[in-house]
mmCIF file of C-alpha atoms in Angstrom:
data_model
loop_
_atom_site.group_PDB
_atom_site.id
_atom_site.type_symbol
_atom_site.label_atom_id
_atom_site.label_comp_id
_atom_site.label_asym_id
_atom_site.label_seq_id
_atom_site.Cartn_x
_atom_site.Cartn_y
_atom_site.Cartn_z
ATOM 1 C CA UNK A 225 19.634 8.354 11.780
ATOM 2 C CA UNK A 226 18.709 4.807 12.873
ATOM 3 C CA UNK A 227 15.783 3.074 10.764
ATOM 4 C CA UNK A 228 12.740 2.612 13.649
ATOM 5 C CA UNK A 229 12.875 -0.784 15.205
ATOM 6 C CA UNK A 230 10.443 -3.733 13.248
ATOM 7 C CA UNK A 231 8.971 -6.437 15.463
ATOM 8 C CA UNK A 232 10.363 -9.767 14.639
ATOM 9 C CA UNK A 233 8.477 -12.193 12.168
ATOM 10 C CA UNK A 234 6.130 -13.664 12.365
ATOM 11 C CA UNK A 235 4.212 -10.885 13.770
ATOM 12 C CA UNK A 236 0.305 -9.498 13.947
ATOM 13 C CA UNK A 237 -0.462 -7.757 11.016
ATOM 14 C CA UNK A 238 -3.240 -5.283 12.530
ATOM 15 C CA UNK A 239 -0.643 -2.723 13.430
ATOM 16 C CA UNK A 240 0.055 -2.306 9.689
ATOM 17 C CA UNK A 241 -3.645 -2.070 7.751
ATOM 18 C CA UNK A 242 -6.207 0.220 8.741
ATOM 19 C CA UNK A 243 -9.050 -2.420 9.134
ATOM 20 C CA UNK A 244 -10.852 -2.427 12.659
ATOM 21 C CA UNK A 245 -13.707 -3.829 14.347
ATOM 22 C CA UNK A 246 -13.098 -6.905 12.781
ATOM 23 C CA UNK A 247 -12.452 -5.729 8.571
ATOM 24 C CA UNK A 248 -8.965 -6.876 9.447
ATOM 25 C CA UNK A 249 -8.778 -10.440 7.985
ATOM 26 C CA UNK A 250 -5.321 -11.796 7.925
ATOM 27 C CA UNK A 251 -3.438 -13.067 11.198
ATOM 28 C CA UNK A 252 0.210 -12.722 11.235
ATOM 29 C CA UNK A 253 2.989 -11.141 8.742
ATOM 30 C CA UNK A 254 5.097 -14.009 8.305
ATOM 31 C CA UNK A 255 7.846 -13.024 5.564
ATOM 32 C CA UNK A 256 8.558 -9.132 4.346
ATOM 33 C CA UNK A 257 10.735 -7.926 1.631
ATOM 34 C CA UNK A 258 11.422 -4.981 -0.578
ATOM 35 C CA UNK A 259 9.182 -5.986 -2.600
ATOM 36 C CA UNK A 260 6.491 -8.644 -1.547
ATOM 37 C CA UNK A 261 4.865 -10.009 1.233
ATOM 38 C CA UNK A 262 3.736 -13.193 3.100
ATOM 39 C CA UNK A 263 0.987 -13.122 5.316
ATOM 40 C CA UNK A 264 -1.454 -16.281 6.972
ATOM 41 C CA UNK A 265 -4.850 -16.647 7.954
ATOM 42 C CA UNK A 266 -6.887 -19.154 9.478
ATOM 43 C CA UNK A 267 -10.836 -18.528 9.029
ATOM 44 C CA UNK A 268 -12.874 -19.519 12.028
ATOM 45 C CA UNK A 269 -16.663 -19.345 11.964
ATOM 46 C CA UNK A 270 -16.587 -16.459 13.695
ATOM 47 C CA UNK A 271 -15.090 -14.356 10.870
ATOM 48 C CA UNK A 272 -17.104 -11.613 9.255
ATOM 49 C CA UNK A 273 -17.965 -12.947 6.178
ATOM 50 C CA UNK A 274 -17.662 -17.118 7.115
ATOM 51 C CA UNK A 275 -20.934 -19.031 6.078
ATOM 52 C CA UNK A 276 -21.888 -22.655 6.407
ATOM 53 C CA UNK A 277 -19.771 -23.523 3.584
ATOM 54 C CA UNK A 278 -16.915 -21.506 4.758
ATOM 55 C CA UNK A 279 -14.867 -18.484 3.727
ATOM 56 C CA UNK A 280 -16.761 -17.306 0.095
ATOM 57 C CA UNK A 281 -13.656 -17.722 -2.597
ATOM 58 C CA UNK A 282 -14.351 -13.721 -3.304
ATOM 59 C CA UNK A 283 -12.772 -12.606 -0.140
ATOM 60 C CA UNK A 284 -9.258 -13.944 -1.224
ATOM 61 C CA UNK A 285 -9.186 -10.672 -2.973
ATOM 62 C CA UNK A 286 -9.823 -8.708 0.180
ATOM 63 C CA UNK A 287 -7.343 -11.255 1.705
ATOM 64 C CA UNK A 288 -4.734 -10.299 -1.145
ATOM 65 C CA UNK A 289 -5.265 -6.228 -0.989
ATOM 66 C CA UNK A 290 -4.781 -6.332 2.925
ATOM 67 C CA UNK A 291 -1.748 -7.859 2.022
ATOM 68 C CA UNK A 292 -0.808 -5.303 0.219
ATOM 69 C CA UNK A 293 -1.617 -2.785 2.554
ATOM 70 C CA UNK A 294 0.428 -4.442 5.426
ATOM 71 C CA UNK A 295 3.303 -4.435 3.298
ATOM 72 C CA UNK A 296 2.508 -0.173 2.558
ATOM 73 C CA UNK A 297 2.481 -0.006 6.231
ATOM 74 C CA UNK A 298 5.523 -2.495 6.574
ATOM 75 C CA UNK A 299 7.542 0.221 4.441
ATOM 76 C CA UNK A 300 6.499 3.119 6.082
ATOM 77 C CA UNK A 301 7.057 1.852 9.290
ATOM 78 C CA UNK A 302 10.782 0.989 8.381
ATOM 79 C CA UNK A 303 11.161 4.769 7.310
ATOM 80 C CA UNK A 304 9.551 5.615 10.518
ATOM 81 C CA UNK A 305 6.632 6.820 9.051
ATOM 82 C CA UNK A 306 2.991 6.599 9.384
ATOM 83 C CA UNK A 307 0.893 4.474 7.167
ATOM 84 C CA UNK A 308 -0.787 6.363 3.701
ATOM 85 C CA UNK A 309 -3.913 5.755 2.674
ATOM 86 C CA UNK A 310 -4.656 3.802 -0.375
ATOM 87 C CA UNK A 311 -7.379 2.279 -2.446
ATOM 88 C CA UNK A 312 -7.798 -0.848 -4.081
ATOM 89 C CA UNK A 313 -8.413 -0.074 -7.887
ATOM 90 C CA UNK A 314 -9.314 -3.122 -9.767
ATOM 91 C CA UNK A 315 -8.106 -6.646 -10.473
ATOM 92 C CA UNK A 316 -7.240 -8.784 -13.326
ATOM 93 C CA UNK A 317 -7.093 -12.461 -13.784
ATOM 94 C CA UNK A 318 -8.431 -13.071 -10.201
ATOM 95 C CA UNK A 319 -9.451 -16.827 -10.570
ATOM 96 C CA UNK A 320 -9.660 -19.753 -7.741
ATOM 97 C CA UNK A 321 -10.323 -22.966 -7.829
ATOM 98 C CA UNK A 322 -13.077 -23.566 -5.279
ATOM 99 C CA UNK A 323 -15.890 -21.863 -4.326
ATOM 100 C CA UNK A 324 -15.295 -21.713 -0.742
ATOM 101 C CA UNK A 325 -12.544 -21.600 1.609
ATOM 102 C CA UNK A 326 -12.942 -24.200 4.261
ATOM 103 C CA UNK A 327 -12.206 -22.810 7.962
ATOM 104 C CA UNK A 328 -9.717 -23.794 9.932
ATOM 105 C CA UNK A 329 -7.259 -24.240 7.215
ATOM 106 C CA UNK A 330 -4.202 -22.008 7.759
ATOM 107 C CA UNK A 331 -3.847 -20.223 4.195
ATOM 108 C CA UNK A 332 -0.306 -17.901 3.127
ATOM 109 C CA UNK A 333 -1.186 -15.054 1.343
ATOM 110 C CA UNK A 334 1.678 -13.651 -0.747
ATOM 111 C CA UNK A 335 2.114 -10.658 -2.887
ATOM 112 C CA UNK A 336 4.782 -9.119 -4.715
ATOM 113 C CA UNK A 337 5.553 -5.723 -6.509
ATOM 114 C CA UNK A 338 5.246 -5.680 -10.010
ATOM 115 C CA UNK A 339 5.547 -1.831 -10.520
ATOM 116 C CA UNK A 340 4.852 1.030 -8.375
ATOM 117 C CA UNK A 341 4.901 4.445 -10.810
ATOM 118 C CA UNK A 342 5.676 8.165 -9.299
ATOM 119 C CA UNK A 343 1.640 9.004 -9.646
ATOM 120 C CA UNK A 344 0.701 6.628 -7.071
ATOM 121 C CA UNK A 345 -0.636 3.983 -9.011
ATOM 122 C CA UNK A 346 1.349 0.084 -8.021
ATOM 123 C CA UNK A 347 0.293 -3.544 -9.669
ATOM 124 C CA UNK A 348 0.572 -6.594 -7.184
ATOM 125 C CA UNK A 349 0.671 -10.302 -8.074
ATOM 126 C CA UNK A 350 -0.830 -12.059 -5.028
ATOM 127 C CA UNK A 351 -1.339 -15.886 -4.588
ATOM 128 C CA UNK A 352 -3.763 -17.707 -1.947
ATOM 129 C CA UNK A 353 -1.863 -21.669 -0.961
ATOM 130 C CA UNK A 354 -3.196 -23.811 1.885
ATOM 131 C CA UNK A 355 0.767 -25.263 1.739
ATOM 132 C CA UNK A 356 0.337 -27.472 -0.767
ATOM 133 C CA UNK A 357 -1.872 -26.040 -3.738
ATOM 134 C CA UNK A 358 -2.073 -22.717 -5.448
ATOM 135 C CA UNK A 359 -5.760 -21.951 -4.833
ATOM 136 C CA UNK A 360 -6.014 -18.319 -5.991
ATOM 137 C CA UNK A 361 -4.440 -16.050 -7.791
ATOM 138 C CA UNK A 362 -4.738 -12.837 -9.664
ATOM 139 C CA UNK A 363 -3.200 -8.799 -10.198
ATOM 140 C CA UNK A 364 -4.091 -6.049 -8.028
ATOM 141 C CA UNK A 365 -3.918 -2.479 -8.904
ATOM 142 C CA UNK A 366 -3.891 0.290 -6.233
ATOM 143 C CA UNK A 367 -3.581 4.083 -6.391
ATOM 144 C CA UNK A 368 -2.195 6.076 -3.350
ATOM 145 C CA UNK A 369 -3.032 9.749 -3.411
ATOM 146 C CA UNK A 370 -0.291 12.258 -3.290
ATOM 147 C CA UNK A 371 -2.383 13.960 -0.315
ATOM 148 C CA UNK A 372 -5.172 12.466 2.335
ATOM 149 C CA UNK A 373 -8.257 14.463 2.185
ATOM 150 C CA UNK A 374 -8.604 17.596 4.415
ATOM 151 C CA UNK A 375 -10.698 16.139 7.798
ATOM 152 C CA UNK A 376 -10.911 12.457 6.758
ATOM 153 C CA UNK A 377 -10.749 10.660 10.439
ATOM 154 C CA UNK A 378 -9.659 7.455 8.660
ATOM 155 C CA UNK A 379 -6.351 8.660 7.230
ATOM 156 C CA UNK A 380 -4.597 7.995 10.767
ATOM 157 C CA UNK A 381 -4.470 4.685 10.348
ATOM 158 C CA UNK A 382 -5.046 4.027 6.564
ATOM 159 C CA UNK A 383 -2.649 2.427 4.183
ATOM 160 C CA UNK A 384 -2.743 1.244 0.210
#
């Protein structure tokens, strides 16, 4: 059995999170492993949750977990599966070192699998640079049920 053909990087990330009608946050997959993932955005003031001062530091979390979830529905895709749902748990150590970050700054988001254990929980280290500094960084947990829920309309497109 041939392994389902991946588009070459970079690539949009949309076809692997569930996020629509504009949730989904990060442009482009730009690097994919076994075990991590490098993705990029560039805030506009258009985006959901951009204010005067720019892109509130707090979403770099959100920007981290979709990370996560594109490299869920990276893997599945390479097994020629469809995405599973998942849920962000919790996070520790998330700390960054502005307030804000300023649009039109191209930002890599990165994360990398520190464990993933048989009852569906998985830790993440994820990192926020704009190229040249570390802005934020922290440790996500996420859980990904053994079984979607009977009649939940989100699980077609959902990943961890």
């Amino acid at each position: 059995m041939t392994a389902p053909a991946l588009p070459a990087l970079p690539c949009p990330i949309a076809p692997f999170v569930p996020h629509t009608q504009g949730m989904c946050l990060l442009d482009h997959i730009v690097e994919v492993g076994d075990a991590y993932l490098v993705a990029e955005v560039t805030p506009g003031m258009q985006d959901l949750f951009c204010s005067d001062d720019g892109i509130p530091a707090w979403v770099g979390l959100e920007w981290m977990a979709q990370a996560v979830a594109a490299w869920a529905g990276w893997q599945a895709a390479a097994q020629g599966k469809s995405p599973t749902v998942g849920f962000l748990v919790g996070t520790r150590r998330f700390e960054t070192e502005a307030d804000e970050f300023p649009v039109g700054t191209t930002y890599r988001v990165s994360v990398s699998l520190d464990f993933r254990a048989d009852n569906g929980l998985g830790q993440f280290r994820g990192t926020i640079e704009d190229g040249t500094t570390l802005l934020a960084e922290g440790s996500l947990t996420v859980y990904v049920p053994a079984s979607p829920a009977p009649g939940d309309p989100a699980i077609s497109r959902a990943t961890t």
